[in-house]
């Protein structure tokens, strides 16, 4: 299967950004290990700090690829445009958050994206991305 992982704003700083919340591992390090776990599948990674670039990428892959694992960062809580893009495409999207957003500030409790996503994984650290990939591949994969 062809699966795209998308990280939104500030997630390029994983490993250095607020390590008590987001951990010490960079996403590049984590992603190399993740690819090795799924040798039969094509896992690709894209990160952008820009809302429009995330929307463009959703449009680009969203009619042909098998699944998208999306951590839209703070755009989760603000972006009707990303929510609309998820609704517009055919590829299923799994929403992931590294931290348990429900234990944090009230403004992080609402997601514009969740109603348009196939599923949501919250608060399980970087392992959430692996679980998102597994959700797309299914039990047979
Ligand atoms: C996050 C949670 C968001 O509230 C925050 O803005 C992020 C990261 C997470 O992965 O826990 O940038 O999506």
PDB file of C-alpha atoms and ligand atoms in Angstrom:
ATOM      1  CA  UNK A   1       0.000   0.000   0.000  1.00  0.00           C
ATOM      2  CA  UNK A   2       1.014   3.603  -0.522  1.00  0.00           C
ATOM      3  CA  UNK A   3       0.675   5.537   2.728  1.00  0.00           C
ATOM      4  CA  UNK A   4       1.569   9.160   3.383  1.00  0.00           C
ATOM      5  CA  UNK A   5       2.386  10.556   6.814  1.00  0.00           C
ATOM      6  CA  UNK A   6       1.851  14.296   7.092  1.00  0.00           C
ATOM      7  CA  UNK A   7       3.087  16.466   9.930  1.00  0.00           C
ATOM      8  CA  UNK A   8       1.937  20.053  10.270  1.00  0.00           C
ATOM      9  CA  UNK A   9       3.428  23.141  11.885  1.00  0.00           C
ATOM     10  CA  UNK A  10       6.249  22.932  14.447  1.00  0.00           C
ATOM     11  CA  UNK A  11       6.468  19.167  14.142  1.00  0.00           C
ATOM     12  CA  UNK A  12       9.720  19.568  12.184  1.00  0.00           C
ATOM     13  CA  UNK A  13      11.160  20.387  15.633  1.00  0.00           C
ATOM     14  CA  UNK A  14      10.265  17.026  17.188  1.00  0.00           C
ATOM     15  CA  UNK A  15      13.089  15.936  19.470  1.00  0.00           C
ATOM     16  CA  UNK A  16      13.936  19.549  20.304  1.00  0.00           C
ATOM     17  CA  UNK A  17      10.473  21.050  20.845  1.00  0.00           C
ATOM     18  CA  UNK A  18       9.109  20.766  24.424  1.00  0.00           C
ATOM     19  CA  UNK A  19      10.631  17.287  24.939  1.00  0.00           C
ATOM     20  CA  UNK A  20       8.633  16.756  28.147  1.00  0.00           C
ATOM     21  CA  UNK A  21       5.503  16.702  25.955  1.00  0.00           C
ATOM     22  CA  UNK A  22       6.744  15.449  22.591  1.00  0.00           C
ATOM     23  CA  UNK A  23       9.806  13.330  23.488  1.00  0.00           C
ATOM     24  CA  UNK A  24      13.463  13.376  22.464  1.00  0.00           C
ATOM     25  CA  UNK A  25      13.336  11.596  19.135  1.00  0.00           C
ATOM     26  CA  UNK A  26      13.335  13.479  15.838  1.00  0.00           C
ATOM     27  CA  UNK A  27      10.659  12.408  13.391  1.00  0.00           C
ATOM     28  CA  UNK A  28      13.291  11.490  10.808  1.00  0.00           C
ATOM     29  CA  UNK A  29      14.822   8.990  13.273  1.00  0.00           C
ATOM     30  CA  UNK A  30      11.417   7.581  14.149  1.00  0.00           C
ATOM     31  CA  UNK A  31      10.321   7.387  10.512  1.00  0.00           C
ATOM     32  CA  UNK A  32      13.356   5.321   9.448  1.00  0.00           C
ATOM     33  CA  UNK A  33      12.402   2.694  12.055  1.00  0.00           C
ATOM     34  CA  UNK A  34       8.761   2.838  11.002  1.00  0.00           C
ATOM     35  CA  UNK A  35       9.603   2.195   7.339  1.00  0.00           C
ATOM     36  CA  UNK A  36      11.696  -0.804   8.411  1.00  0.00           C
ATOM     37  CA  UNK A  37       8.658  -2.216  10.242  1.00  0.00           C
ATOM     38  CA  UNK A  38       6.566  -2.219   7.071  1.00  0.00           C
ATOM     39  CA  UNK A  39       8.862  -3.399   4.277  1.00  0.00           C
ATOM     40  CA  UNK A  40       5.927  -4.569   2.147  1.00  0.00           C
ATOM     41  CA  UNK A  41       4.399  -1.075   2.072  1.00  0.00           C
ATOM     42  CA  UNK A  42       5.473   2.287   0.703  1.00  0.00           C
ATOM     43  CA  UNK A  43       5.602   4.838   3.518  1.00  0.00           C
ATOM     44  CA  UNK A  44       6.337   8.451   2.588  1.00  0.00           C
ATOM     45  CA  UNK A  45       6.748  11.453   4.887  1.00  0.00           C
ATOM     46  CA  UNK A  46       5.817  15.091   4.268  1.00  0.00           C
ATOM     47  CA  UNK A  47       6.055  17.993   6.717  1.00  0.00           C
ATOM     48  CA  UNK A  48       5.016  21.609   6.277  1.00  0.00           C
ATOM     49  CA  UNK A  49       4.479  24.614   8.483  1.00  0.00           C
ATOM     50  CA  UNK A  50       2.064  26.047   5.906  1.00  0.00           C
ATOM     51  CA  UNK A  51      -1.666  25.356   5.798  1.00  0.00           C
ATOM     52  CA  UNK A  52      -1.929  25.666   1.997  1.00  0.00           C
ATOM     53  CA  UNK A  53       0.971  23.257   1.431  1.00  0.00           C
ATOM     54  CA  UNK A  54      -0.775  20.636   3.580  1.00  0.00           C
ATOM     55  CA  UNK A  55      -3.990  21.127   1.590  1.00  0.00           C
ATOM     56  CA  UNK A  56      -2.085  20.853  -1.721  1.00  0.00           C
ATOM     57  CA  UNK A  57      -0.517  17.585  -0.553  1.00  0.00           C
ATOM     58  CA  UNK A  58      -3.901  16.166   0.518  1.00  0.00           C
ATOM     59  CA  UNK A  59      -5.264  16.974  -2.975  1.00  0.00           C
ATOM     60  CA  UNK A  60      -2.174  15.513  -4.662  1.00  0.00           C
ATOM     61  CA  UNK A  61      -2.353  12.056  -3.068  1.00  0.00           C
ATOM     62  CA  UNK A  62      -5.979  11.968  -1.941  1.00  0.00           C
ATOM     63  CA  UNK A  63      -7.488  10.178  -4.936  1.00  0.00           C
ATOM     64  CA  UNK A  64      -4.849   7.505  -5.560  1.00  0.00           C
ATOM     65  CA  UNK A  65      -3.025   6.607  -2.377  1.00  0.00           C
ATOM     66  CA  UNK A  66      -4.318   4.077   0.146  1.00  0.00           C
ATOM     67  CA  UNK A  67      -4.149   6.093   3.338  1.00  0.00           C
ATOM     68  CA  UNK A  68      -2.958   9.238   5.057  1.00  0.00           C
ATOM     69  CA  UNK A  69      -1.809   9.573   8.672  1.00  0.00           C
ATOM     70  CA  UNK A  70      -2.150  13.248   9.559  1.00  0.00           C
ATOM     71  CA  UNK A  71      -0.921  15.227  12.532  1.00  0.00           C
ATOM     72  CA  UNK A  72      -1.968  18.747  11.567  1.00  0.00           C
ATOM     73  CA  UNK A  73      -0.536  20.227  14.790  1.00  0.00           C
ATOM     74  CA  UNK A  74      -2.284  23.438  15.834  1.00  0.00           C
ATOM     75  CA  UNK A  75      -4.185  23.599  12.523  1.00  0.00           C
ATOM     76  CA  UNK A  76      -6.277  20.788  13.978  1.00  0.00           C
ATOM     77  CA  UNK A  77      -7.927  23.345  16.219  1.00  0.00           C
ATOM     78  CA  UNK A  78      -8.276  26.161  13.679  1.00  0.00           C
ATOM     79  CA  UNK A  79      -8.463  24.956  10.091  1.00  0.00           C
ATOM     80  CA  UNK A  80     -11.817  24.584   8.394  1.00  0.00           C
ATOM     81  CA  UNK A  81      -9.842  24.553   5.130  1.00  0.00           C
ATOM     82  CA  UNK A  82      -7.940  21.371   6.067  1.00  0.00           C
ATOM     83  CA  UNK A  83     -11.201  19.826   7.315  1.00  0.00           C
ATOM     84  CA  UNK A  84     -12.787  20.602   3.916  1.00  0.00           C
ATOM     85  CA  UNK A  85      -9.779  19.102   2.087  1.00  0.00           C
ATOM     86  CA  UNK A  86     -10.129  15.853   4.061  1.00  0.00           C
ATOM     87  CA  UNK A  87     -13.835  15.757   3.184  1.00  0.00           C
ATOM     88  CA  UNK A  88     -13.054  16.437  -0.481  1.00  0.00           C
ATOM     89  CA  UNK A  89     -10.612  13.568  -1.035  1.00  0.00           C
ATOM     90  CA  UNK A  90     -11.287   9.846  -1.219  1.00  0.00           C
ATOM     91  CA  UNK A  91      -8.236   8.470   0.596  1.00  0.00           C
ATOM     92  CA  UNK A  92      -9.011   7.721   4.269  1.00  0.00           C
ATOM     93  CA  UNK A  93      -7.275   9.949   6.803  1.00  0.00           C
ATOM     94  CA  UNK A  94      -6.280   8.890  10.318  1.00  0.00           C
ATOM     95  CA  UNK A  95      -5.795  11.855  12.657  1.00  0.00           C
ATOM     96  CA  UNK A  96      -2.911  11.489  15.120  1.00  0.00           C
ATOM     97  CA  UNK A  97      -1.780  13.558  18.085  1.00  0.00           C
ATOM     98  CA  UNK A  98       1.353  12.707  20.019  1.00  0.00           C
ATOM     99  CA  UNK A  99       0.147  14.290  23.250  1.00  0.00           C
ATOM    100  CA  UNK A 100      -3.198  13.692  24.913  1.00  0.00           C
ATOM    101  CA  UNK A 101      -4.806  16.928  23.784  1.00  0.00           C
ATOM    102  CA  UNK A 102      -7.700  16.327  26.192  1.00  0.00           C
ATOM    103  CA  UNK A 103      -5.360  16.637  29.173  1.00  0.00           C
ATOM    104  CA  UNK A 104      -4.111  19.998  27.896  1.00  0.00           C
ATOM    105  CA  UNK A 105      -5.522  23.501  27.364  1.00  0.00           C
ATOM    106  CA  UNK A 106      -9.230  23.731  26.472  1.00  0.00           C
ATOM    107  CA  UNK A 107      -8.462  25.134  23.007  1.00  0.00           C
ATOM    108  CA  UNK A 108      -6.808  21.810  22.133  1.00  0.00           C
ATOM    109  CA  UNK A 109      -9.925  19.789  22.983  1.00  0.00           C
ATOM    110  CA  UNK A 110     -11.730  20.621  19.751  1.00  0.00           C
ATOM    111  CA  UNK A 111     -10.687  19.280  16.361  1.00  0.00           C
ATOM    112  CA  UNK A 112     -12.195  20.571  13.126  1.00  0.00           C
ATOM    113  CA  UNK A 113     -10.671  17.517  11.423  1.00  0.00           C
ATOM    114  CA  UNK A 114     -11.996  14.585  13.473  1.00  0.00           C
ATOM    115  CA  UNK A 115     -15.510  14.460  11.955  1.00  0.00           C
ATOM    116  CA  UNK A 116     -13.960  13.978   8.503  1.00  0.00           C
ATOM    117  CA  UNK A 117     -11.324  11.431   9.558  1.00  0.00           C
ATOM    118  CA  UNK A 118     -11.721   7.670   9.589  1.00  0.00           C
ATOM    119  CA  UNK A 119     -10.275   7.484  13.094  1.00  0.00           C
ATOM    120  CA  UNK A 120      -8.384   9.448  15.713  1.00  0.00           C
ATOM    121  CA  UNK A 121      -5.360   8.377  17.796  1.00  0.00           C
ATOM    122  CA  UNK A 122      -4.478  10.644  20.693  1.00  0.00           C
ATOM    123  CA  UNK A 123      -1.915  10.678  23.473  1.00  0.00           C
ATOM    124  CA  UNK A 124       0.128   7.565  22.681  1.00  0.00           C
ATOM    125  CA  UNK A 125       3.311   9.360  21.698  1.00  0.00           C
ATOM    126  CA  UNK A 126       5.057   8.651  18.409  1.00  0.00           C
ATOM    127  CA  UNK A 127       3.572   5.152  18.497  1.00  0.00           C
ATOM    128  CA  UNK A 128       0.353   6.800  17.339  1.00  0.00           C
ATOM    129  CA  UNK A 129       1.788   7.049  13.814  1.00  0.00           C
ATOM    130  CA  UNK A 130       2.530   3.308  13.764  1.00  0.00           C
ATOM    131  CA  UNK A 131      -1.008   2.582  14.952  1.00  0.00           C
ATOM    132  CA  UNK A 132      -2.328   4.891  12.228  1.00  0.00           C
ATOM    133  CA  UNK A 133      -0.397   2.951   9.585  1.00  0.00           C
ATOM    134  CA  UNK A 134      -1.701  -0.337  11.009  1.00  0.00           C
ATOM    135  CA  UNK A 135      -5.262   1.024  10.897  1.00  0.00           C
ATOM    136  CA  UNK A 136      -4.842   1.699   7.167  1.00  0.00           C
ATOM    137  CA  UNK A 137      -3.187  -1.625   6.366  1.00  0.00           C
ATOM    138  CA  UNK A 138      -5.721  -3.632   8.363  1.00  0.00           C
ATOM    139  CA  UNK A 139      -5.316  -6.910  10.247  1.00  0.00           C
ATOM    140  CA  UNK A 140      -4.228  -8.871   7.164  1.00  0.00           C
ATOM    141  CA  UNK A 141      -1.384  -6.496   6.250  1.00  0.00           C
TER     142      UNK A 141
HETATM  143  C1  LIG B   1      -0.253  18.049  18.574  1.00  0.00           C
HETATM  144  C2  LIG B   1      -1.219  18.731  19.546  1.00  0.00           C
HETATM  145  C3  LIG B   1      -1.575  20.116  19.071  1.00  0.00           C
HETATM  146  O1  LIG B   1      -2.467  20.747  19.993  1.00  0.00           O
HETATM  147  C4  LIG B   1      -0.320  20.960  18.971  1.00  0.00           C
HETATM  148  O2  LIG B   1      -0.646  22.237  18.456  1.00  0.00           O
HETATM  149  C5  LIG B   1       0.749  20.314  18.166  1.00  0.00           C
HETATM  150  C6  LIG B   1       0.978  18.895  18.327  1.00  0.00           C
HETATM  151  C7  LIG B   1       0.222  16.677  19.095  1.00  0.00           C
HETATM  152  O3  LIG B   1       0.750  15.918  18.280  1.00  0.00           O
HETATM  153  O4  LIG B   1       0.093  16.368  20.277  1.00  0.00           O
HETATM  154  O5  LIG B   1       1.469  20.972  17.428  1.00  0.00           O
HETATM  155  O6  LIG B   1      -0.937  17.819  17.345  1.00  0.00           O
END
